[in-house]
Amino acid sequence: MGLDLIDIGSNLTHESFTADRDAVMARALQAGVRRQVITGADLASSHQAAALAAQHPARLWSTAGVHPHHAQTFAGSQRAELIELLRLHQVVAVGECGLDYFRNLSPPDAQRQAFIAQLEIAVEIRKPVFLHQRDAHGDFAAILRDFAGRLHGGVAHCFTGGEAELEAYLALGLFIGITGWACDERRGLDLRNSVPKIPLERLLIETDAPYLLPRNMNPKPKSRRNEPSYLPHIAATVARLRGEALETIGAATTRNAVALFGLTDL
C-alpha cells in the first residue's frame, strides 16, 4: 500500500516552484505524499493557493489569511474579500495568521489587530486556524485564550518550542505541526525533546516547502529548496524521536489532518 501522508503546510505557489511545479507535485505523489494544504500568506497568495487547489481536487487544498509579516497591509475593507475566499470548498483554514516579534516586519499593534480580526472571521465562518508564532508566545497565547471555546480547531504551524509552549498550546486545543526543524540537532533541541510528549491524536507533519530543508538528509539534495516529497523524511525523524513506527506516525497524522481540515477522502 505504501505511505499516505498529508503535508499540511507547503508553499507551492512560491516563485521557486514556478518552473517545475508539476514535477514537484509528481515527486511528492511518488513519495507517498498524497495530499497537501497550500499556505496563503496574504490575499494575493491566498487567491493563488485557492486557484491551484481548485485545479487539483482531492489532492490539494489551501488556506487563506494574512501572515503577521503582512499585517499592516490588512485593512478592514479586505475583510469581505478574505471571507469570500474562505467560503470556497477547497479553502479549509484561516491563515497563516498569528504574531511574529522576531522580525517585526509589521508593527506589533498591527499584528495583534490583524490576528484578532482573522480569529473573529474563523469563528464566523466555522473553519480552523493555521497559526504562526515566533518570539511572541505570551501575547499569542493570551489572544487565543480570549477565543477559548469559540474556534473550530487550529494548528500551531511549524512548532519549534519547548515543553512549556507545548503544554500551553495543547491546553488551547491546538494540533501541533512539526517540520524539518526537528531534523536539526543544532537548533532544534527543545523541539526534539518536545516531540515525544505530543499526544499522537494532536500530531501533524509539514514541510513548509520551499523553506526548512531537513538538515540531516543523507545524501543531501543538490538544491537547498525543500520539497513536499521530503515529508517522509520528516515523518521518519518524528517516528524515531518518539520510538514509534513510521506507519504509526503516517496513519495518525493523516487521520488528524483529515479531521482538522475536513478533507474529503480519496
XYZ file of C-alpha atoms in Angstrom:
266
model
C 0.000 0.000 0.000
C 2.832 2.424 0.836
C 2.644 5.727 2.676
C -0.390 8.014 2.557
C 0.852 11.275 4.045
C -0.601 14.785 4.139
C 1.682 17.827 4.040
C -0.385 20.358 5.977
C 1.924 23.278 5.140
C 3.542 23.638 1.729
C 4.068 26.886 -0.166
C 3.572 25.527 -3.690
C 2.755 28.960 -5.078
C 6.245 30.201 -4.139
C 8.215 31.514 -7.105
C 10.890 28.835 -6.645
C 8.348 26.268 -7.861
C 7.194 28.210 -10.932
C 9.423 26.395 -13.433
C 8.792 22.823 -12.246
C 5.677 22.777 -10.061
C 4.149 19.796 -11.891
C 7.348 17.779 -11.424
C 7.464 18.737 -7.717
C 3.884 17.536 -7.287
C 4.634 14.303 -9.139
C 7.643 13.610 -6.899
C 5.501 14.208 -3.823
C 2.887 11.737 -5.022
C 5.537 9.159 -5.829
C 6.982 9.582 -2.306
C 3.608 8.859 -0.707
C 2.548 12.458 -0.050
C -0.946 12.015 -1.394
C -2.450 15.324 -0.260
C -1.212 18.837 0.539
C -2.598 22.007 2.100
C -1.136 25.048 0.343
C -0.426 28.033 2.560
C -1.786 31.505 1.890
C 0.305 34.310 3.397
C -1.552 37.388 2.128
C -4.593 37.998 -0.049
C -2.660 37.664 -3.312
C -1.002 34.360 -2.406
C -4.256 33.112 -0.857
C -6.001 33.663 -4.203
C -3.154 31.833 -5.965
C -3.279 28.942 -3.499
C -7.051 28.591 -3.876
C -6.748 28.599 -7.674
C -4.022 25.940 -7.603
C -6.056 23.780 -5.231
C -9.103 24.087 -7.496
C -7.040 22.643 -10.363
C -6.199 19.523 -8.332
C -9.297 18.436 -6.386
C -8.812 15.634 -3.853
C -5.051 16.306 -3.942
C -4.650 19.943 -2.934
C -6.449 22.265 -0.536
C -5.425 25.707 0.680
C -5.564 28.259 3.461
C -6.408 31.951 3.184
C -5.148 34.631 5.503
C -2.628 37.319 6.285
C 0.737 36.402 7.822
C 1.933 38.758 10.606
C 4.690 39.997 8.279
C 1.920 41.491 6.112
C -0.396 42.548 8.935
C -0.085 46.280 8.311
C -1.450 45.771 4.776
C -4.635 44.125 6.074
C -7.332 46.771 6.071
C -10.914 46.376 7.219
C -12.015 46.786 3.615
C -10.278 43.491 2.785
C -12.330 41.527 5.290
C -15.104 40.766 2.802
C -12.575 39.612 0.199
C -10.963 37.239 2.697
C -14.326 35.834 3.788
C -15.291 35.247 0.152
C -12.088 33.250 -0.331
C -12.662 31.281 2.843
C -16.131 30.222 1.718
C -14.611 28.247 -1.180
C -14.785 24.489 -0.705
C -11.055 23.959 -1.269
C -10.039 26.646 1.263
C -10.010 24.774 4.542
C -8.440 27.115 7.131
C -7.927 30.744 8.120
C -4.279 31.738 7.981
C -1.397 31.788 8.017
C -2.111 34.219 10.843
C -0.588 34.997 14.208
C 2.274 37.023 15.674
C 5.958 37.343 14.784
C 8.018 39.596 17.055
C 11.287 38.117 15.771
C 11.300 40.170 12.584
C 8.542 42.690 13.346
C 8.052 43.375 9.642
C 4.714 44.806 10.704
C 4.335 46.761 13.969
C 3.194 44.592 16.894
C -0.048 46.578 17.251
C -0.925 45.938 13.606
C -0.054 42.268 14.048
C -2.363 41.898 17.032
C -5.219 43.701 15.277
C -4.906 41.548 12.135
C -4.643 38.378 14.221
C -7.770 39.165 16.234
C -9.667 40.115 13.067
C -8.824 36.772 11.468
C -9.777 34.814 14.577
C -13.136 36.601 14.525
C -13.553 35.564 10.879
C -12.676 31.969 11.773
C -15.420 31.957 14.409
C -17.894 33.435 11.935
C -17.240 31.004 9.079
C -16.581 27.995 11.331
C -13.228 26.956 9.904
C -9.990 26.109 11.776
C -6.998 28.414 12.042
C -3.476 27.896 10.676
C -1.280 29.672 13.200
C 2.175 31.280 13.187
C 4.063 32.349 16.306
C 7.656 33.427 16.730
C 9.063 35.193 19.793
C 5.522 36.226 20.739
C 4.247 33.351 22.847
C 2.786 35.427 25.685
C 0.610 37.703 23.547
C -0.213 34.870 21.134
C -1.494 32.546 23.867
C -3.365 35.350 25.627
C -5.246 36.299 22.454
C -6.120 32.683 21.755
C -7.393 32.250 25.315
C -9.803 35.124 24.657
C -11.321 32.939 21.914
C -11.467 29.769 24.011
C -14.469 27.617 23.151
C -15.324 29.611 20.021
C -12.722 28.480 17.495
C -13.299 25.414 15.334
C -9.880 23.884 15.801
C -6.419 25.030 14.822
C -2.805 24.051 14.396
C 0.370 25.617 15.746
C 2.134 25.574 12.380
C 5.883 24.932 12.392
C 6.040 24.422 16.147
C 9.612 24.870 17.383
C 9.105 25.375 21.122
C 9.787 23.525 24.323
C 7.552 21.749 26.800
C 6.011 24.884 28.346
C 4.807 26.212 24.998
C 3.624 22.741 24.016
C 1.549 22.404 27.176
C 0.010 25.835 26.594
C -0.996 25.012 23.019
C -2.375 21.609 23.934
C -4.447 23.274 26.668
C -5.799 25.615 23.985
C -6.933 22.588 21.999
C -4.449 23.037 19.163
C -2.872 20.442 16.924
C 0.922 20.649 16.684
C 2.612 20.891 13.269
C 6.151 19.505 13.064
C 8.532 20.480 10.242
C 12.137 19.726 9.328
C 13.168 21.877 12.294
C 13.019 18.581 14.206
C 15.763 17.289 11.898
C 18.268 19.922 13.045
C 20.338 18.803 16.027
C 21.973 22.263 16.292
C 18.966 24.456 16.941
C 16.088 22.023 17.367
C 16.955 20.589 20.794
C 13.913 21.992 22.640
C 11.660 20.779 19.867
C 13.263 17.347 19.681
C 12.689 16.964 23.427
C 9.052 18.036 22.998
C 8.147 15.758 20.077
C 7.735 12.599 22.214
C 5.333 14.486 24.506
C 2.854 15.438 21.770
C -0.250 13.248 22.040
C -0.472 11.140 18.903
C -4.009 12.409 18.266
C -2.712 16.029 18.131
C 0.312 15.470 15.870
C 0.598 16.836 12.307
C 3.550 16.951 9.887
C 4.513 19.514 7.272
C 7.439 20.605 5.137
C 6.862 24.385 4.918
C 8.495 23.931 1.494
C 10.483 25.592 -0.013
C 11.739 26.591 3.449
C 13.286 24.468 6.219
C 15.055 21.778 4.215
C 15.724 18.935 6.720
C 19.364 19.262 7.708
C 20.007 15.564 8.318
C 19.085 14.269 4.876
C 21.691 11.857 3.505
C 22.534 12.255 0.726
C 21.808 15.967 0.850
C 19.759 17.337 -2.063
C 21.727 19.363 -4.589
C 19.314 22.244 -4.126
C 18.642 23.979 -0.814
C 14.984 24.105 -1.799
C 12.731 21.984 0.367
C 10.005 19.929 -1.350
C 6.833 18.131 -0.235
C 8.464 14.866 -1.367
C 10.761 15.144 1.661
C 7.849 14.811 4.091
C 8.514 11.076 4.646
C 11.979 12.007 5.932
C 10.393 14.338 8.498
C 7.867 11.647 9.431
C 10.677 9.126 9.899
C 12.587 11.549 12.143
C 9.462 12.153 14.233
C 8.904 8.389 14.487
C 12.486 7.855 15.631
C 12.262 10.611 18.257
C 9.040 9.083 19.590
C 10.147 5.448 19.416
C 7.199 4.607 17.165
C 6.849 3.015 13.733
C 6.784 5.243 10.651
C 3.476 3.600 9.708
C 2.009 4.659 13.057
C 3.057 8.278 12.525
C 1.828 8.255 8.937
C -1.592 6.861 9.767
C -2.135 9.133 12.782
C -1.032 12.384 11.150
C -3.139 11.676 8.065
C -6.172 10.884 10.209
C -5.602 14.062 12.237
C -5.267 16.271 9.148
C -8.464 14.879 7.643
C -10.284 15.533 10.919
C -8.977 19.071 11.476
C -9.388 20.381 7.938
C -12.372 18.301 6.871
C -10.505 16.920 3.869
C -12.537 14.602 1.707
C -11.137 11.093 1.427
C -9.569 9.884 -1.794
